Amino acid sequence: MADAVPAIRLRGAAVAYGSRRIWESLDLSVAPGEFLAVLGPNGVGKTTLLKVVLGLERPSGGSVEVEGRPPRRGSRRIGYIPQQRAFDRDLPVRGRDLVRFGLDGHRPGVLARGREGRRRVDEVIAAVGATAFAAAPVGRLSGGEQQRLRIAQALLGDPAILLCDEPLLSLDVAQQRVITGLIDERRRRSGTTVVFVTHDINPVLPYVDRVLYLVGGRFAEGRPDEILTGERLSALYGTEVDVVRVGGRLVVLSPEDDAGGDGHHGPVCPEQPSWEQP
């Protein structure tokens, strides 16, 4: 609906640390049920944007609203898949325990109990294909297995907004397809808003409605076919950038590739726009 309250709205938003400007004058409105991909090299504030929406970090300027209200820490309306961090191999927590914290882990010392709680935990674990290793200690699982459990945890609370910070790291191509398909299925079935931070647009390109591209305090926002072009990215990076399709995948090339640089090129976003192959 045209008059629906945006799931997320930023007006003139800015983040700075001392004299270091991360981004500023950011106007962004994300509709309920929309899939927004956030792209850009390291250090441009992609994760910071998610923290602002989560209420974990306050903007230094402008305003931020989540479903028409100021962001609030611990909101059950938001599911969050953080960047992957390794667990201690001897951590005495099973995979299903990690998922279960997504149901009532916001209450210290209390875990989901009862038949309904167990059913919901089993349901989301099965949905992400993690049943076979859900009883294993999380520290003994592979990075991809751990990431599936994090996704299950984020979905357990039935969120209206799902914030994803590089959720496809450590996953092979087949697993990436399963996870991106799962997230998009959730979006279509429940109208969940998805904000997906990624270096590689290709796994989510079939599902993305719009792209927000951050580079050096500047940004561009629009449909993928509007933003992911040589002209737009050249303007953002301040150097010549070419975007081509190879085997159905987007590949970005900079002059360093042609000049015999490090040879990295592909569908991600490093500090220089020569994207490395995944």
Short mmCIF file of C-alpha atoms in Angstrom, two decimals:
data_model
loop_
_atom_site.label_atom_id
_atom_site.label_comp_id
_atom_site.label_asym_id
_atom_site.label_seq_id
_atom_site.Cartn_x
_atom_site.Cartn_y
_atom_site.Cartn_z
CA MET A 1 0.00 0.00 0.00
CA ALA A 2 1.27 3.44 -0.92
CA ASP A 3 0.39 4.88 2.50
CA ALA A 4 1.89 2.01 4.52
CA VAL A 5 4.34 3.00 7.25
CA PRO A 6 7.87 2.17 6.03
CA ALA A 7 9.55 -0.72 7.78
CA ILE A 8 12.72 1.41 7.98
CA ARG A 9 13.12 5.11 7.29
CA LEU A 10 16.24 7.28 7.48
CA ARG A 11 16.08 11.02 6.89
CA GLY A 12 19.32 12.91 6.51
CA ALA A 13 20.97 10.25 8.67
CA ALA A 14 24.68 10.48 9.39
CA VAL A 15 27.29 8.51 11.30
CA ALA A 16 30.71 9.89 12.21
CA TYR A 17 33.43 8.94 14.67
CA GLY A 18 35.17 12.11 15.66
CA SER A 19 36.35 13.73 12.44
CA ARG A 20 35.86 10.54 10.45
CA ARG A 21 32.69 10.61 8.40
CA ILE A 22 31.21 7.20 7.65
CA TRP A 23 28.15 8.39 5.75
CA GLU A 24 25.84 11.40 5.91
CA SER A 25 22.65 12.86 4.45
CA LEU A 26 21.34 9.34 3.92
CA ASP A 27 17.68 9.27 2.94
CA LEU A 28 16.27 5.78 2.70
CA SER A 29 12.80 4.29 2.97
CA VAL A 30 12.39 0.50 2.96
CA ALA A 31 8.85 -0.75 2.43
CA PRO A 32 7.31 -3.70 4.29
CA GLY A 33 8.22 -6.90 2.46
CA GLU A 34 10.97 -5.30 0.40
CA PHE A 35 14.36 -6.95 -0.21
CA LEU A 36 17.18 -4.38 -0.04
CA ALA A 37 20.79 -5.37 -0.72
CA VAL A 38 23.48 -3.18 0.86
CA LEU A 39 26.78 -3.22 -1.06
CA GLY A 40 30.15 -1.52 -0.84
CA PRO A 41 33.79 -2.07 0.13
CA ASN A 42 34.98 -2.73 3.67
CA GLY A 43 34.80 0.14 6.13
CA VAL A 44 32.02 2.15 4.47
CA GLY A 45 29.45 1.58 7.21
CA LYS A 46 27.32 -1.32 6.00
CA THR A 47 27.32 -3.08 9.38
CA THR A 48 26.99 0.30 11.08
CA LEU A 49 23.74 0.85 9.18
CA LEU A 50 22.35 -2.38 10.63
CA LYS A 51 23.46 -1.40 14.14
CA VAL A 52 21.66 1.93 13.79
CA VAL A 53 18.45 0.14 12.81
CA LEU A 54 18.91 -2.26 15.72
CA GLY A 55 19.24 0.64 18.15
CA LEU A 56 22.77 -0.43 19.05
CA GLU A 57 24.29 2.76 17.69
CA ARG A 58 22.91 6.28 17.57
CA PRO A 59 23.28 8.36 14.42
CA SER A 60 25.27 11.55 14.70
CA GLY A 61 22.70 13.39 12.61
CA GLY A 62 19.27 13.03 11.04
CA SER A 63 16.56 10.62 12.13
CA VAL A 64 15.89 6.88 12.03
CA GLU A 65 12.55 5.13 12.41
CA VAL A 66 11.66 1.45 12.55
CA GLU A 67 7.97 0.88 11.79
CA GLY A 68 7.33 4.53 12.59
CA ARG A 69 9.14 4.54 15.94
CA PRO A 70 12.70 5.19 17.11
CA PRO A 71 14.89 2.07 17.05
CA ARG A 72 14.79 0.03 20.25
CA ARG A 73 17.38 -2.43 21.50
CA GLY A 74 16.13 -5.98 21.81
CA SER A 75 13.03 -5.51 19.66
CA ARG A 76 11.34 -8.82 18.86
CA ARG A 77 10.19 -7.25 15.59
CA ILE A 78 13.72 -7.53 14.20
CA GLY A 79 15.69 -10.66 13.46
CA TYR A 80 19.45 -10.25 13.11
CA ILE A 81 22.01 -12.53 11.46
CA PRO A 82 25.43 -11.16 12.50
CA GLN A 83 28.72 -11.61 10.73
CA GLN A 84 30.15 -15.02 11.40
CA ARG A 85 32.40 -15.43 14.43
CA ALA A 86 34.07 -18.67 15.42
CA PHE A 87 32.89 -20.42 18.58
CA ASP A 88 35.27 -21.99 21.08
CA ARG A 89 35.57 -25.66 20.16
CA ASP A 90 34.81 -26.69 23.74
CA LEU A 91 31.80 -24.40 24.24
CA PRO A 92 29.18 -26.58 25.99
CA VAL A 93 26.30 -25.38 23.83
CA ARG A 94 24.53 -27.55 21.28
CA GLY A 95 23.33 -26.25 17.96
CA ARG A 96 19.69 -26.37 19.01
CA ASP A 97 20.54 -24.46 22.21
CA LEU A 98 21.98 -21.66 20.10
CA VAL A 99 18.79 -21.53 18.08
CA ARG A 100 16.64 -21.64 21.19
CA PHE A 101 18.15 -18.38 22.47
CA GLY A 102 16.32 -16.70 19.60
CA LEU A 103 13.00 -17.53 21.25
CA ASP A 104 13.57 -16.19 24.76
CA GLY A 105 17.28 -15.62 25.17
CA HIS A 106 16.53 -11.95 25.84
CA ARG A 107 15.46 -13.09 29.32
CA PRO A 108 18.64 -14.10 31.21
CA GLY A 109 18.60 -17.62 32.56
CA VAL A 110 15.37 -18.57 30.79
CA LEU A 111 15.17 -20.96 27.85
CA ALA A 112 12.20 -22.04 25.78
CA ARG A 113 10.35 -24.86 27.48
CA GLY A 114 7.30 -26.89 26.67
CA ARG A 115 6.00 -28.65 23.59
CA GLU A 116 5.32 -25.48 21.58
CA GLY A 117 8.80 -24.08 22.18
CA ARG A 118 10.43 -27.35 21.14
CA ARG A 119 8.20 -27.56 18.08
CA ARG A 120 9.15 -24.08 16.91
CA VAL A 121 12.85 -24.74 17.44
CA ASP A 122 12.64 -28.02 15.51
CA GLU A 123 10.68 -26.33 12.74
CA VAL A 124 13.21 -23.58 11.99
CA ILE A 125 16.14 -25.98 12.34
CA ALA A 126 14.58 -28.24 9.74
CA ALA A 127 13.81 -25.28 7.49
CA VAL A 128 17.49 -24.35 7.21
CA GLY A 129 18.61 -27.97 6.79
CA ALA A 130 20.34 -28.21 10.17
CA THR A 131 18.51 -31.14 11.78
CA ALA A 132 21.38 -33.59 11.25
CA PHE A 133 23.83 -31.57 13.34
CA ALA A 134 21.55 -29.68 15.73
CA ALA A 135 22.56 -31.89 18.68
CA ALA A 136 26.30 -31.37 18.14
CA PRO A 137 28.38 -28.79 20.08
CA VAL A 138 28.40 -25.58 18.02
CA GLY A 139 32.18 -25.24 18.35
CA ARG A 140 32.69 -28.53 16.51
CA LEU A 141 30.54 -27.52 13.52
CA SER A 142 31.79 -26.06 10.25
CA GLY A 143 31.34 -22.38 9.51
CA GLY A 144 28.53 -23.13 7.12
CA GLU A 145 26.72 -25.28 9.66
CA GLN A 146 27.06 -22.60 12.31
CA GLN A 147 25.69 -20.00 9.93
CA ARG A 148 22.60 -22.08 9.20
CA LEU A 149 21.91 -22.21 12.92
CA ARG A 150 22.30 -18.43 13.22
CA ILE A 151 19.75 -17.99 10.46
CA ALA A 152 17.37 -20.36 12.24
CA GLN A 153 17.84 -18.36 15.44
CA ALA A 154 16.98 -15.10 13.65
CA LEU A 155 13.80 -16.58 12.18
CA LEU A 156 12.59 -18.16 15.40
CA GLY A 157 11.04 -15.01 16.83
CA ASP A 158 8.88 -14.53 13.70
CA PRO A 159 10.40 -11.10 12.91
CA ALA A 160 8.81 -8.46 10.69
CA ILE A 161 12.28 -7.23 9.67
CA LEU A 162 15.29 -9.44 8.98
CA LEU A 163 18.74 -7.82 9.02
CA CYS A 164 21.43 -9.99 7.43
CA ASP A 165 25.12 -9.13 7.78
CA GLU A 166 27.09 -11.24 5.28
CA PRO A 167 25.06 -14.39 6.05
CA LEU A 168 26.51 -16.38 3.14
CA LEU A 169 30.12 -16.41 4.34
CA SER A 170 31.63 -19.92 4.54
CA LEU A 171 28.79 -21.38 2.50
CA ASP A 172 29.36 -23.11 -0.82
CA VAL A 173 27.28 -22.21 -3.87
CA ALA A 174 24.67 -24.90 -3.21
CA GLN A 175 24.27 -23.79 0.42
CA GLN A 176 24.05 -20.15 -0.66
CA ARG A 177 21.14 -21.01 -2.92
CA VAL A 178 19.36 -22.85 -0.13
CA ILE A 179 19.80 -19.99 2.35
CA THR A 180 18.90 -17.16 -0.03
CA GLY A 181 15.89 -19.12 -1.21
CA LEU A 182 14.83 -19.71 2.39
CA ILE A 183 15.11 -16.02 3.26
CA ASP A 184 13.16 -14.98 0.19
CA GLU A 185 10.50 -17.63 0.82
CA ARG A 186 10.11 -16.25 4.33
CA ARG A 187 9.78 -12.73 2.89
CA ARG A 188 7.11 -13.73 0.39
CA ARG A 189 5.15 -15.89 2.80
CA SER A 190 5.18 -13.51 5.78
CA GLY A 191 5.85 -10.10 4.22
CA THR A 192 9.15 -9.85 6.08
CA THR A 193 11.38 -6.91 5.16
CA VAL A 194 14.92 -8.03 4.33
CA VAL A 195 18.04 -5.84 4.51
CA PHE A 196 20.92 -7.95 3.21
CA VAL A 197 24.53 -6.77 3.56
CA THR A 198 26.75 -8.63 1.13
CA HIS A 199 29.96 -8.40 -0.91
CA ASP A 200 28.52 -10.68 -3.59
CA ILE A 201 25.26 -9.57 -5.17
CA ASN A 202 24.91 -12.62 -7.41
CA PRO A 203 23.38 -15.12 -4.94
CA VAL A 204 20.60 -12.66 -4.03
CA LEU A 205 20.21 -10.84 -7.34
CA PRO A 206 17.08 -12.83 -8.34
CA TYR A 207 15.34 -11.64 -5.17
CA VAL A 208 16.56 -8.05 -4.74
CA ASP A 209 14.12 -5.17 -5.20
CA ARG A 210 16.63 -2.38 -4.63
CA VAL A 211 20.32 -1.80 -3.94
CA LEU A 212 21.97 0.66 -1.58
CA TYR A 213 25.62 1.10 -2.57
CA LEU A 214 27.96 2.83 -0.11
CA VAL A 215 31.43 4.08 -1.06
CA GLY A 216 33.61 6.59 0.80
CA GLY A 217 30.77 8.52 2.41
CA ARG A 218 28.80 8.61 -0.85
CA PHE A 219 25.87 6.40 -1.76
CA ALA A 220 23.54 5.46 -4.58
CA GLU A 221 20.16 3.79 -4.23
CA GLY A 222 17.82 2.26 -6.78
CA ARG A 223 17.00 -0.88 -8.72
CA PRO A 224 19.94 -3.20 -9.42
CA ASP A 225 19.85 -2.38 -13.14
CA GLU A 226 20.09 1.32 -12.27
CA ILE A 227 22.96 1.11 -9.78
CA LEU A 228 25.08 -1.81 -10.96
CA THR A 229 26.34 -0.13 -14.11
CA GLY A 230 29.78 1.05 -15.13
CA GLU A 231 28.63 4.67 -15.25
CA ARG A 232 27.09 4.73 -11.76
CA LEU A 233 29.91 2.81 -10.08
CA SER A 234 32.58 4.86 -11.83
CA ALA A 235 30.97 7.99 -10.40
CA LEU A 236 30.83 6.47 -6.91
CA TYR A 237 34.40 5.18 -6.87
CA GLY A 238 35.89 8.15 -8.73
CA THR A 239 37.67 5.85 -11.17
CA GLU A 240 36.72 3.91 -14.27
CA VAL A 241 34.71 0.78 -13.56
CA ASP A 242 33.18 -1.66 -16.04
CA VAL A 243 30.30 -4.00 -15.26
CA VAL A 244 29.83 -7.06 -17.44
CA ARG A 245 27.88 -10.30 -17.29
CA VAL A 246 29.80 -13.55 -17.43
CA GLY A 247 27.86 -16.79 -17.34
CA GLY A 248 24.85 -15.00 -15.90
CA ARG A 249 26.89 -13.40 -13.11
CA LEU A 250 27.74 -9.74 -12.65
CA VAL A 251 31.47 -9.03 -12.79
CA VAL A 252 33.08 -5.65 -12.16
CA LEU A 253 36.42 -4.76 -13.72
CA SER A 254 38.70 -1.80 -13.00
CA PRO A 255 41.74 -0.58 -14.98
CA GLU A 256 44.03 -2.39 -12.52
CA ASP A 257 42.76 -5.71 -13.85
CA ASP A 258 43.72 -4.84 -17.44
CA ALA A 259 47.09 -3.46 -16.32
CA GLY A 260 48.12 -6.77 -14.78
CA GLY A 261 47.32 -5.92 -11.17
CA ASP A 262 46.49 -8.53 -8.57
CA GLY A 263 44.24 -10.30 -11.05
CA HIS A 264 41.23 -10.26 -8.76
CA HIS A 265 37.93 -9.59 -10.40
CA GLY A 266 34.44 -10.78 -9.71
CA PRO A 267 31.16 -10.04 -7.98
CA VAL A 268 32.22 -8.52 -4.65
CA CYS A 269 33.22 -5.09 -3.37
CA PRO A 270 36.76 -4.50 -2.03
CA GLU A 271 38.46 -1.21 -1.23
CA GLN A 272 39.26 -0.81 -4.93
CA PRO A 273 36.57 -1.77 -7.44
CA SER A 274 38.30 -4.88 -8.76
CA TRP A 275 35.97 -7.53 -7.43
CA GLU A 276 37.40 -10.92 -6.55
CA GLN A 277 35.89 -14.17 -7.70
CA PRO A 278 34.07 -16.02 -4.89
#
